[in-house]
mmCIF file of C-alpha atoms in Angstrom:
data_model
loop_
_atom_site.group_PDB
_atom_site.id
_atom_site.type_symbol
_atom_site.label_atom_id
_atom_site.label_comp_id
_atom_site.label_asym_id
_atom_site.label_seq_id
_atom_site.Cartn_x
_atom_site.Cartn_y
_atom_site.Cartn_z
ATOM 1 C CA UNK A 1128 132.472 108.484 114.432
ATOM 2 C CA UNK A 1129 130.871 104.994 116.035
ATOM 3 C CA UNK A 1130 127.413 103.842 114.624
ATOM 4 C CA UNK A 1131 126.851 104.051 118.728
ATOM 5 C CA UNK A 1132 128.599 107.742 118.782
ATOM 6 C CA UNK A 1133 126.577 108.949 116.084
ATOM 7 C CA UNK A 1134 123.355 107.012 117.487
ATOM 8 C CA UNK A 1135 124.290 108.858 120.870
ATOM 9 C CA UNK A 1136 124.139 112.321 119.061
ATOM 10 C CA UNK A 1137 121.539 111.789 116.825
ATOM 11 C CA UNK A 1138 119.366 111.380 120.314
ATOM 12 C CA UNK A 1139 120.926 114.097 122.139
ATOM 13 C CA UNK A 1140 120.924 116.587 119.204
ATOM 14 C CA UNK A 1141 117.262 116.112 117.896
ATOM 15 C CA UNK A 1142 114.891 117.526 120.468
ATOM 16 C CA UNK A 1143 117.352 121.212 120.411
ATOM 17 C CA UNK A 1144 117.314 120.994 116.845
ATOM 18 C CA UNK A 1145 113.720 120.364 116.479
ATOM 19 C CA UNK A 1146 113.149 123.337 119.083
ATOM 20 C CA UNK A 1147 115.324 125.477 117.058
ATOM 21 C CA UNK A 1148 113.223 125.489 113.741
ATOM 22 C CA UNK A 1149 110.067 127.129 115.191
ATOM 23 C CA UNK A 1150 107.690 127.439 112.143
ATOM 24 C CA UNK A 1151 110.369 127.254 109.613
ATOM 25 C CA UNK A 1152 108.477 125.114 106.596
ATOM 26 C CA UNK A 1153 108.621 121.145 106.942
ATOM 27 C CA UNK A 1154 110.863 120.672 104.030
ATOM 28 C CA UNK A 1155 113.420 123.414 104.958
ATOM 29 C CA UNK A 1156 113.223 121.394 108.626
ATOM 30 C CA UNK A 1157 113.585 118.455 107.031
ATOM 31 C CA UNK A 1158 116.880 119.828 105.581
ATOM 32 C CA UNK A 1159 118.628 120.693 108.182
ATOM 33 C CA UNK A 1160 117.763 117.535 110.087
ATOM 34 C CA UNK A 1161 119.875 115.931 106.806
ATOM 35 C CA UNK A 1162 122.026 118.878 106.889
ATOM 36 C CA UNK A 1163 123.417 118.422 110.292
ATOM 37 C CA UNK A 1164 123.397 114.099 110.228
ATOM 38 C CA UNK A 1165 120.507 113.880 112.245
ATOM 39 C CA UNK A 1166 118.368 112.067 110.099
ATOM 40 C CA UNK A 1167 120.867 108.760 109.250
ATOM 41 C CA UNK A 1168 119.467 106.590 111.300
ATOM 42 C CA UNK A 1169 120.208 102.995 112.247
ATOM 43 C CA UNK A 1170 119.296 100.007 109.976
ATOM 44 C CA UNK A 1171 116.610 98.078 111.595
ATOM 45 C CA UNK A 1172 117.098 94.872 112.645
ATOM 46 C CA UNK A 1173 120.965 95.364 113.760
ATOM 47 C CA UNK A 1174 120.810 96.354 117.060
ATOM 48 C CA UNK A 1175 119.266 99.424 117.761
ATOM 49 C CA UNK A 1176 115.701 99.166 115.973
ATOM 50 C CA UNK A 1177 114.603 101.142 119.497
ATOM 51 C CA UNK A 1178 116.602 104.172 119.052
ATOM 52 C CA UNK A 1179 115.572 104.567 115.301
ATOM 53 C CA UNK A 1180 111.919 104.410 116.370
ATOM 54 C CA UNK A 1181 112.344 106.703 119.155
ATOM 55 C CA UNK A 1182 113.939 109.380 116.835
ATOM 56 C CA UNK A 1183 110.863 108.907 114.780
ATOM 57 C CA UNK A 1184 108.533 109.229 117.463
ATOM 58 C CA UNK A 1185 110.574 112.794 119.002
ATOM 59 C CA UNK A 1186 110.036 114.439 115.390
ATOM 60 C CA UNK A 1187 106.394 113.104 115.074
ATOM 61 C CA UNK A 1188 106.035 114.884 118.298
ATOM 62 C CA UNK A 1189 107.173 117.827 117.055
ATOM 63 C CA UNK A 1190 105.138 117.944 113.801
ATOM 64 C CA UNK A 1191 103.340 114.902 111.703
ATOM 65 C CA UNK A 1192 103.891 116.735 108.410
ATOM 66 C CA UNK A 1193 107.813 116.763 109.033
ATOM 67 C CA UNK A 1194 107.471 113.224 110.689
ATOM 68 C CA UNK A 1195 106.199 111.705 107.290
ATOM 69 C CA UNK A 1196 108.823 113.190 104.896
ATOM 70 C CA UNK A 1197 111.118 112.238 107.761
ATOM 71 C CA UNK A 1198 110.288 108.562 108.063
ATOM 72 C CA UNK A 1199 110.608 108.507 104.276
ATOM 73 C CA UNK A 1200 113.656 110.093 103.829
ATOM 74 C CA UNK A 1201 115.161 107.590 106.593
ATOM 75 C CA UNK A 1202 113.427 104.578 104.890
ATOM 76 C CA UNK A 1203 114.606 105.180 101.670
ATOM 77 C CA UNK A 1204 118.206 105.428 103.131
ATOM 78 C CA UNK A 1205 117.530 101.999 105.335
ATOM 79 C CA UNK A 1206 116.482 100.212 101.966
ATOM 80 C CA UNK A 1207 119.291 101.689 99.494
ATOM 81 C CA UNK A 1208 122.105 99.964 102.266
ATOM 82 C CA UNK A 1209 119.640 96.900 102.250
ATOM 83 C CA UNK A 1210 119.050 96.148 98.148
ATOM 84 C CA UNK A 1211 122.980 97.730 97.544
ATOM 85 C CA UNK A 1212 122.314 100.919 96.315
ATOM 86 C CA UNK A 1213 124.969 103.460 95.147
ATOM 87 C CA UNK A 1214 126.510 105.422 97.935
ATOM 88 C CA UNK A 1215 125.127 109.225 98.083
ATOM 89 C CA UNK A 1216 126.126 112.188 98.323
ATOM 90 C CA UNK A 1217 125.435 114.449 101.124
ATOM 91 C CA UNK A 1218 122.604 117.128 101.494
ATOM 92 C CA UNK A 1219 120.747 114.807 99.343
ATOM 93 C CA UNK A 1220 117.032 114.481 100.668
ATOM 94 C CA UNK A 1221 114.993 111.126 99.481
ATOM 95 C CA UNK A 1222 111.739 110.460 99.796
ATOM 96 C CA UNK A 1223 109.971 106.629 99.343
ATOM 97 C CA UNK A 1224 106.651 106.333 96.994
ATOM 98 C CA UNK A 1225 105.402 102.578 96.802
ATOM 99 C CA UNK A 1226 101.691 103.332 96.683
ATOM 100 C CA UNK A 1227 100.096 102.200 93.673
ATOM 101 C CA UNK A 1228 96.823 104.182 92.704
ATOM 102 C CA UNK A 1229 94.111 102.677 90.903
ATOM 103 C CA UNK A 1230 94.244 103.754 86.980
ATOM 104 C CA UNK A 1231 97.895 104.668 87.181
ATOM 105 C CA UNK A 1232 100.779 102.683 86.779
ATOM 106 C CA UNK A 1233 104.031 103.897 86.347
ATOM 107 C CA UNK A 1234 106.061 102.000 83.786
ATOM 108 C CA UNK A 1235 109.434 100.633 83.821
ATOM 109 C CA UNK A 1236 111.262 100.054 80.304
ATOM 110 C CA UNK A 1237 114.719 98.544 79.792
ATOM 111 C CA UNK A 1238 116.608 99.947 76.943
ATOM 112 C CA UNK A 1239 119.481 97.792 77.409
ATOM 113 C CA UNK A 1240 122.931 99.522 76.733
ATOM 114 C CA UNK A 1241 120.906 102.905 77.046
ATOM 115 C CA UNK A 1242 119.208 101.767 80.731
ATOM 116 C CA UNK A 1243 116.312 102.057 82.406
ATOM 117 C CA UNK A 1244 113.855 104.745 81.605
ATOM 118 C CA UNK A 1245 110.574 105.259 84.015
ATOM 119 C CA UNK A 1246 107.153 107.034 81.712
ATOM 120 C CA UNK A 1247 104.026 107.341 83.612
ATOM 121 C CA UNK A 1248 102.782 108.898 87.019
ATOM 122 C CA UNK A 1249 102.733 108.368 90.904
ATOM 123 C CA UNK A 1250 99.925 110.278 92.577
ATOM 124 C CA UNK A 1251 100.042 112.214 95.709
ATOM 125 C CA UNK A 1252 104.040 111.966 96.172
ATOM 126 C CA UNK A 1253 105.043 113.267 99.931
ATOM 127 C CA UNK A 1254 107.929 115.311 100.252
ATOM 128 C CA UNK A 1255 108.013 115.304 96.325
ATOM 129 C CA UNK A 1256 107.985 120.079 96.268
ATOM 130 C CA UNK A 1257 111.638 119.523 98.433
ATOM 131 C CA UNK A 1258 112.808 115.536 98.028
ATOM 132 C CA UNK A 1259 116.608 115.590 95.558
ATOM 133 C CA UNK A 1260 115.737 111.498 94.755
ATOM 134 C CA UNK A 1261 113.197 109.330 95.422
ATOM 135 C CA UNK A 1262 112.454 105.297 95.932
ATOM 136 C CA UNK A 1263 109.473 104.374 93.658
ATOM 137 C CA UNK A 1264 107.965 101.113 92.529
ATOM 138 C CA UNK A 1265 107.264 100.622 88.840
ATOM 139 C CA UNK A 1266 106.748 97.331 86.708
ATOM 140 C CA UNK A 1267 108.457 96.299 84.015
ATOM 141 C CA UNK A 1268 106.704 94.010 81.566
ATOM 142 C CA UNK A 1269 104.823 90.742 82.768
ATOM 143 C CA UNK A 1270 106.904 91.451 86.082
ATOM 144 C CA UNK A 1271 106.231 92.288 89.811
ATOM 145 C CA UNK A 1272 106.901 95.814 90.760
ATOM 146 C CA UNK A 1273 110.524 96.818 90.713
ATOM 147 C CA UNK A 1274 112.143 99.246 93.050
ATOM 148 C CA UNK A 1275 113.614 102.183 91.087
ATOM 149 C CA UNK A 1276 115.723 105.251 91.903
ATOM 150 C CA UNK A 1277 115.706 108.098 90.445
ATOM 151 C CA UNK A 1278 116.730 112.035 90.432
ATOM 152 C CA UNK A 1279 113.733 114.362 90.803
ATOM 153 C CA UNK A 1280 115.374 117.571 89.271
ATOM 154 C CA UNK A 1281 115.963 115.537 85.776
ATOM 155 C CA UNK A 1282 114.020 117.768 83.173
ATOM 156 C CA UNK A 1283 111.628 114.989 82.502
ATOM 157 C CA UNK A 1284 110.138 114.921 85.550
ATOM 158 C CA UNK A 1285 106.918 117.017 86.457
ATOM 159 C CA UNK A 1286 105.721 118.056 89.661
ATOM 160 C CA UNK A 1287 102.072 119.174 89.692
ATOM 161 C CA UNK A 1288 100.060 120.006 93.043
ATOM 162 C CA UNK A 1289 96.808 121.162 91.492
ATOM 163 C CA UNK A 1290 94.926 118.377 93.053
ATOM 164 C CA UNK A 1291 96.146 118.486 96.478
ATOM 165 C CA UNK A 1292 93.898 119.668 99.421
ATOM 166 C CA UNK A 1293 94.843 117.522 102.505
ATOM 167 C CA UNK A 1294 93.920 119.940 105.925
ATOM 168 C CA UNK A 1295 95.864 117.443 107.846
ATOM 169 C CA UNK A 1296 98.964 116.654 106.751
ATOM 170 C CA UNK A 1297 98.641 119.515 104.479
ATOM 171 C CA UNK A 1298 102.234 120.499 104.888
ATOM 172 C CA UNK A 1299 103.688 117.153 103.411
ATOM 173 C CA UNK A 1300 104.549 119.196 99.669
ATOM 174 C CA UNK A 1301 102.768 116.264 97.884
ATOM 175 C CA UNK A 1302 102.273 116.067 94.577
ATOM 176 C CA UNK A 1303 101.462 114.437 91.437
ATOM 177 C CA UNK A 1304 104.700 113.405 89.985
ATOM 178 C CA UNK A 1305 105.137 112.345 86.031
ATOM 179 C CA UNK A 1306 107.792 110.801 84.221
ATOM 180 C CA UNK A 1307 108.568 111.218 80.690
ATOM 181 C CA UNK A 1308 111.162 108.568 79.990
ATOM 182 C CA UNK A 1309 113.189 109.257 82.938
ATOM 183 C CA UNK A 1310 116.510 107.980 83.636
ATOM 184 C CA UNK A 1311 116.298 105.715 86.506
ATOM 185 C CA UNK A 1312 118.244 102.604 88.064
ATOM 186 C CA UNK A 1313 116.732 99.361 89.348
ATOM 187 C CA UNK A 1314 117.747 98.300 92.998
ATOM 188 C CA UNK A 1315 117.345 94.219 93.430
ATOM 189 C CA UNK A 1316 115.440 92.652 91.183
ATOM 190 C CA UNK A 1317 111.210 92.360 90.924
ATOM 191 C CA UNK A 1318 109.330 91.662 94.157
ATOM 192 C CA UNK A 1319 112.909 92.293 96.093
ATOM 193 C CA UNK A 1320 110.723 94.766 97.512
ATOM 194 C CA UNK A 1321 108.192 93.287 99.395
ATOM 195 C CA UNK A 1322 109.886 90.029 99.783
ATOM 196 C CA UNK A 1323 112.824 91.537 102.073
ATOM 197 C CA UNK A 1324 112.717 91.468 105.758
ATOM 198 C CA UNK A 1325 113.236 95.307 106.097
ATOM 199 C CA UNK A 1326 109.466 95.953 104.095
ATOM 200 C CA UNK A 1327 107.805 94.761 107.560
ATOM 201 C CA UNK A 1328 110.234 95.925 109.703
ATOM 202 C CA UNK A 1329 109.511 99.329 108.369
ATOM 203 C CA UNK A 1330 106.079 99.308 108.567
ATOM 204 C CA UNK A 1331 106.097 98.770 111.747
ATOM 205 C CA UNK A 1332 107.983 101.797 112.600
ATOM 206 C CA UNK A 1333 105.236 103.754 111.179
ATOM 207 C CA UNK A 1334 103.483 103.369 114.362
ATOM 208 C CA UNK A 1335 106.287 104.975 116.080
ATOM 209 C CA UNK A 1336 105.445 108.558 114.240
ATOM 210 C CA UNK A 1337 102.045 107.411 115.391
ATOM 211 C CA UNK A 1338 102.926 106.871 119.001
ATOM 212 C CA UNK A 1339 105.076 110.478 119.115
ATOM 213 C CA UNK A 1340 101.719 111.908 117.141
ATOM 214 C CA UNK A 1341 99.523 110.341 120.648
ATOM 215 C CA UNK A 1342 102.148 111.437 123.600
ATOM 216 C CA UNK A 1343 102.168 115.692 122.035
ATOM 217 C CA UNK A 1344 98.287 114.641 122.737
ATOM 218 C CA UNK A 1345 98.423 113.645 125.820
ATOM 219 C CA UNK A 1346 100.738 115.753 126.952
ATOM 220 C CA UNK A 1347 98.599 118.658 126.316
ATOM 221 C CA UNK A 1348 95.616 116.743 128.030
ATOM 222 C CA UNK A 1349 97.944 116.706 130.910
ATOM 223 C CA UNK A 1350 99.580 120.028 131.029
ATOM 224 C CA UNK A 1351 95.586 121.421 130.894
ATOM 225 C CA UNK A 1352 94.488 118.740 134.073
ATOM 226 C CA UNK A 1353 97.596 120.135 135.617
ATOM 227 C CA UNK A 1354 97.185 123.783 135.496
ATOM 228 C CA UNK A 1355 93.115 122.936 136.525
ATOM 229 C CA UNK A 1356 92.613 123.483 140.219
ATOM 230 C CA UNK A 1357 91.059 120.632 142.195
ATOM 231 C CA UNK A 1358 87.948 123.287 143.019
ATOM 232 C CA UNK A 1359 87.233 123.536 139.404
ATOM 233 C CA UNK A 1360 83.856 121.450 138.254
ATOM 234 C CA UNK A 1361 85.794 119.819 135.180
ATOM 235 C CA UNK A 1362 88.817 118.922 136.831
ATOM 236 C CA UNK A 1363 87.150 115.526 137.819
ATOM 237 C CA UNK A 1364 86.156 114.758 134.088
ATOM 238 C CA UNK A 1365 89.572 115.991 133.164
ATOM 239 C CA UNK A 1366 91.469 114.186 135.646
ATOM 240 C CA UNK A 1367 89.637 110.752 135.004
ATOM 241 C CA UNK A 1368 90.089 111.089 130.879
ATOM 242 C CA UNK A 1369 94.109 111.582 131.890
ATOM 243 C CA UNK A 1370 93.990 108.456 133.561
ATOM 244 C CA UNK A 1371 92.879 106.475 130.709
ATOM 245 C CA UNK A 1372 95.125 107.947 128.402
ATOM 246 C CA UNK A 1373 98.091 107.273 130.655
ATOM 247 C CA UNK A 1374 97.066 103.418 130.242
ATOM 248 C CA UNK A 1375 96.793 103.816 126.803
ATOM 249 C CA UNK A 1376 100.130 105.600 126.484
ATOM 250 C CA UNK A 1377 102.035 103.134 128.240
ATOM 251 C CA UNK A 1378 100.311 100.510 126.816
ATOM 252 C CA UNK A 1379 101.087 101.723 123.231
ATOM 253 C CA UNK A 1380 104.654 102.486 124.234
ATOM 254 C CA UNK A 1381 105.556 99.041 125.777
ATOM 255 C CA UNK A 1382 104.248 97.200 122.592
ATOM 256 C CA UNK A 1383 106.442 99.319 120.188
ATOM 257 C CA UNK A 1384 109.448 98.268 122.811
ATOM 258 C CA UNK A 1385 108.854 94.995 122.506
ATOM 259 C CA UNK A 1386 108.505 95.045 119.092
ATOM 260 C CA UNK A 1387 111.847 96.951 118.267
ATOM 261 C CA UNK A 1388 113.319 93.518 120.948
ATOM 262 C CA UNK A 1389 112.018 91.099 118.489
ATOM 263 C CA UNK A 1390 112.974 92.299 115.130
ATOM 264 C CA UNK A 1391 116.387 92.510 116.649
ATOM 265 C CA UNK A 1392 116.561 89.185 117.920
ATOM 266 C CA UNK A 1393 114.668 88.279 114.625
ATOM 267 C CA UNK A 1394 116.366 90.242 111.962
ATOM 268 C CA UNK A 1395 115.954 87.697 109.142
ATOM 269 C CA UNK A 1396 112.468 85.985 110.381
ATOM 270 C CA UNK A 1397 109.375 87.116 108.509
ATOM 271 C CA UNK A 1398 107.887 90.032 110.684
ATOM 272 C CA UNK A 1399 104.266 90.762 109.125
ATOM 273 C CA UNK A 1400 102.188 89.118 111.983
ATOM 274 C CA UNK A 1401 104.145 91.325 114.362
ATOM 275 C CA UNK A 1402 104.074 94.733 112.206
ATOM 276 C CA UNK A 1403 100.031 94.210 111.884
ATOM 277 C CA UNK A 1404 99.802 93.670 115.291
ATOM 278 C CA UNK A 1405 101.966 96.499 116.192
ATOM 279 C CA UNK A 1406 100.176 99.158 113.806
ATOM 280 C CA UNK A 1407 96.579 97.896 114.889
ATOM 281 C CA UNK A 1408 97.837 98.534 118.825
ATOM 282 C CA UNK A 1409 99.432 101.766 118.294
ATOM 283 C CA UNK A 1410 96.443 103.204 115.983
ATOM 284 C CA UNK A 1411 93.291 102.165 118.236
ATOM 285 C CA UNK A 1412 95.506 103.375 120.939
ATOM 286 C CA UNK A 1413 95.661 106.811 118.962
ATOM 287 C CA UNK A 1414 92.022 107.149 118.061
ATOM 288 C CA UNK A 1415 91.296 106.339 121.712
ATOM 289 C CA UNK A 1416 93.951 109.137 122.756
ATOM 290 C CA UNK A 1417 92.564 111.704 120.412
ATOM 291 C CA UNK A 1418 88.714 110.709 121.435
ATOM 292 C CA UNK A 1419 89.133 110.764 125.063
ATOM 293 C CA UNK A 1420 91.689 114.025 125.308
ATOM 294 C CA UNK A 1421 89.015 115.730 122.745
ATOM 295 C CA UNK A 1422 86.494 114.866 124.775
ATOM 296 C CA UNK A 1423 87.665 116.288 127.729
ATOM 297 C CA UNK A 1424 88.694 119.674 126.915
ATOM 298 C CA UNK A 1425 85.436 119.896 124.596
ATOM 299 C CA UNK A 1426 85.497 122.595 122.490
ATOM 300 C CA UNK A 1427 88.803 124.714 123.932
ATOM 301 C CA UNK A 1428 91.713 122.613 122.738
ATOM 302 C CA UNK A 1429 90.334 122.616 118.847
ATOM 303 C CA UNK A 1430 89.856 126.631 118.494
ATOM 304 C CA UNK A 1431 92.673 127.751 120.961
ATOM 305 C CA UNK A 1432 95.167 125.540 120.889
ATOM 306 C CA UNK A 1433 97.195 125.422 117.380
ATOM 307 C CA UNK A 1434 99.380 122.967 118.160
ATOM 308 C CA UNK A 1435 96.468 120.433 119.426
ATOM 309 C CA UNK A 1436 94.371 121.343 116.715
ATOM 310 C CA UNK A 1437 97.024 120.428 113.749
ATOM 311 C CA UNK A 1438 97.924 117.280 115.729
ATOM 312 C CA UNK A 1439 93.931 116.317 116.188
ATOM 313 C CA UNK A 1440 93.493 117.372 112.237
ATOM 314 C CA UNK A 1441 96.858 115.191 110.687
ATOM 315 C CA UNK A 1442 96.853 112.310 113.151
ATOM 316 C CA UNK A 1443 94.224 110.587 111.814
ATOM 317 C CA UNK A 1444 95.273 111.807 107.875
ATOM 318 C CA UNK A 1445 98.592 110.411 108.790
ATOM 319 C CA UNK A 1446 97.212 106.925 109.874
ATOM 320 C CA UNK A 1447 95.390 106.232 106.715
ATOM 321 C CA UNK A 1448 98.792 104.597 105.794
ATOM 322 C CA UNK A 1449 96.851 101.524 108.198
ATOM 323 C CA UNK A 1450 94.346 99.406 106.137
ATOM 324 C CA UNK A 1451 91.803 99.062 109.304
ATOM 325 C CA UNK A 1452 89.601 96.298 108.399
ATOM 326 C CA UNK A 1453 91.895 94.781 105.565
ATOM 327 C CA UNK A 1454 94.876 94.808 108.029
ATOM 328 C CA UNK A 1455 92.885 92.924 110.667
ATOM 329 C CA UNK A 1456 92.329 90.667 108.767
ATOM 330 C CA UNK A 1457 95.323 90.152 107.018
ATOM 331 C CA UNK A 1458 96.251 89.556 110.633
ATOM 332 C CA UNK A 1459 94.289 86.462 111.167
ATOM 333 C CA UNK A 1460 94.966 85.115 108.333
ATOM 334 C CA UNK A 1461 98.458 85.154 109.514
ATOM 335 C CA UNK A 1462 97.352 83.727 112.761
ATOM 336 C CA UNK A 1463 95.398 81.270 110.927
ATOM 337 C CA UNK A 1464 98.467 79.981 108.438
ATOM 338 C CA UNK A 1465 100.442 79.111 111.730
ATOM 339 C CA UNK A 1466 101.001 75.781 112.771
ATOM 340 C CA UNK A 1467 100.492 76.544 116.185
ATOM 341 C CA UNK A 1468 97.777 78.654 117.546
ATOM 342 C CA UNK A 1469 98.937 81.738 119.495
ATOM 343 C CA UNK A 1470 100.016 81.280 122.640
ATOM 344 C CA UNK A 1471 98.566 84.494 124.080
ATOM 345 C CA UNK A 1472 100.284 83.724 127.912
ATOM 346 C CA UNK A 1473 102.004 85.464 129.242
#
């Protein structure tokens, strides 16, 4: 099968498959997304960054908890063809844990003929109760972090969920995860990482799962303006809150569009000014969509709707991933660092 066939498929196939599951739990979903090839998406930056984010956005739709472990798994797979890695095996689920904690720092240690062996810990791992492998970032000594790999069922590895108690997002399986001189191999060398072109083009496809997290949202804003009659004393408010979050919608949508243009006309340029600007759009677009469409059906869409109510609740859980203030500004110091002011025309 054709990267296009199997792009073709993968688009067809997801929204019956994700009807399918009903309230099967996220990592058995997640499975059978792998399962049945509908979660090998296309590397971005060749071609088709589009349909990669809008078969993240269709699962965020369906559920943010699956969405994360999701994005992960599909990351992990889009940096293993990136750095080289070993080819896998099928059925196997990976998830991608580059967040360093404060206090915790998970060690890398080369024992040369016998390899690399990973000792330490990685706090609040998503996926980590269901993922096969995982992508992690440790250091080895006096270095920058190094990308590792590494096979979760080794006996050496512990998976402890004592101190997890996430409402939203709560159905991610994270964990604690420790290593007690693991067996692991290195993929590129230190700072690879960060320094390759996919690292931004990634994070901007976060905002994707954010933008299918905002149109479930509206669409529920919509389907209760729709089934309001016109005689009905809210169906102004109601009607005028839809409005804006149409704006916003679109809004949100056409800048993840014409992000996904540049990256592939830009696959090797440096892409952080344009991921920070995409995340900031998309997530002030969601906290306006989740404000107004709360607002608007006050009290009923919270405590009758389940599928509203989870969405409201891991929305906001899920975009903690953005650095608000720190990522603004990391933003104009981008702008800043140009040679050229931006143009801002349009």
């Amino acid at each position: 099968m054709t990267d296009s066939q199997n792009l073709f498929s993968t688009a067809q196939a997801l929204p019956g498959a994700l009807a399918s599951m009903g309230s099967a739990p996220v990592i058995r979903q997640l499975r059978h997304l792998v399962d049945n090839g509908l979660a090998d998406l296309p590397q971005p930056g060749a071609g088709r960054t589009l349909e990669r984010w809008q078969a993240l956005s269709l699962v965020a739709g369906h559920d943010l908890s699956l969405a994360r472990l999701y994005e992960s798994h599909t990351d992990a797979l889009a940096i293993l063809r990136e750095l080289g890695g070993q080819p896998r095996s099928r059925g196997e689920v990976w998830a991608m844990w580059a967040a360093e904690s404060p206090g915790r720092r998970l060690e890398a240690i080369d024992r040369g003929a016998a390899g690399i062996v990973l000792s330490g810990s990685k706090a609040s791992c998503a996926g980590a109760l269901g993922a096969s492998h995982a992508l992690l970032t440790a250091w080895l000594p006096g270095q920058q972090p190094q990308l590792i790999a590494v096979e979760l069922d080794d006996p050496s590895v512990t998976i402890q969920t004592n101190d997890w108690h996430a409402v939203g997002m709560a159905d991610t399986g994270s964990a604690d995860v420790t290593f007690h001189n693991t067996p692991a191999i290195m993929l590129g060398s230190p700072g690879d990482f960060m320094r390759r072109c996919g690292y931004w083009h990634a994070g901007a496809g976060i905002a994707a799962c954010w933008h299918g997290g905002i149109r479930a949202v509206a669409q529920v804003l919509y389907a209760a303006v729709q089934q309001c009659p016109s005689t009905h004393p809210l169906h102004t408010m109601r009607a005028a809150a839809l409005g804006r979050v149409d704006v916003v919608v679109n809004s949100t949508a056409a800048v993840l569009r014409d992000s996904a243009s540049w990256i592939d006309a830009h696959p090797g340029d440096a892409a952080m000014t344009l991921a920070l600007r995409t995340r900031q759009a998309v997530g002030n677009g969601a906290l306006r969509v989740l404000e107004e469409t709360g607002r608007a059906l006050e009290g009923t869409a919270f405590s009758r709707n389940t599928f509203f109510a989870r969405m409201a609740a891991a929305l906001p859980a899920f975009m903690r991933q953005s650095q608000g203030d720190r990522d603004d500004t990391a933003l104009a110091a981008a702008l800043l660092a140009q040679e050229k002011p931006p143009a801002w025309a349009l």
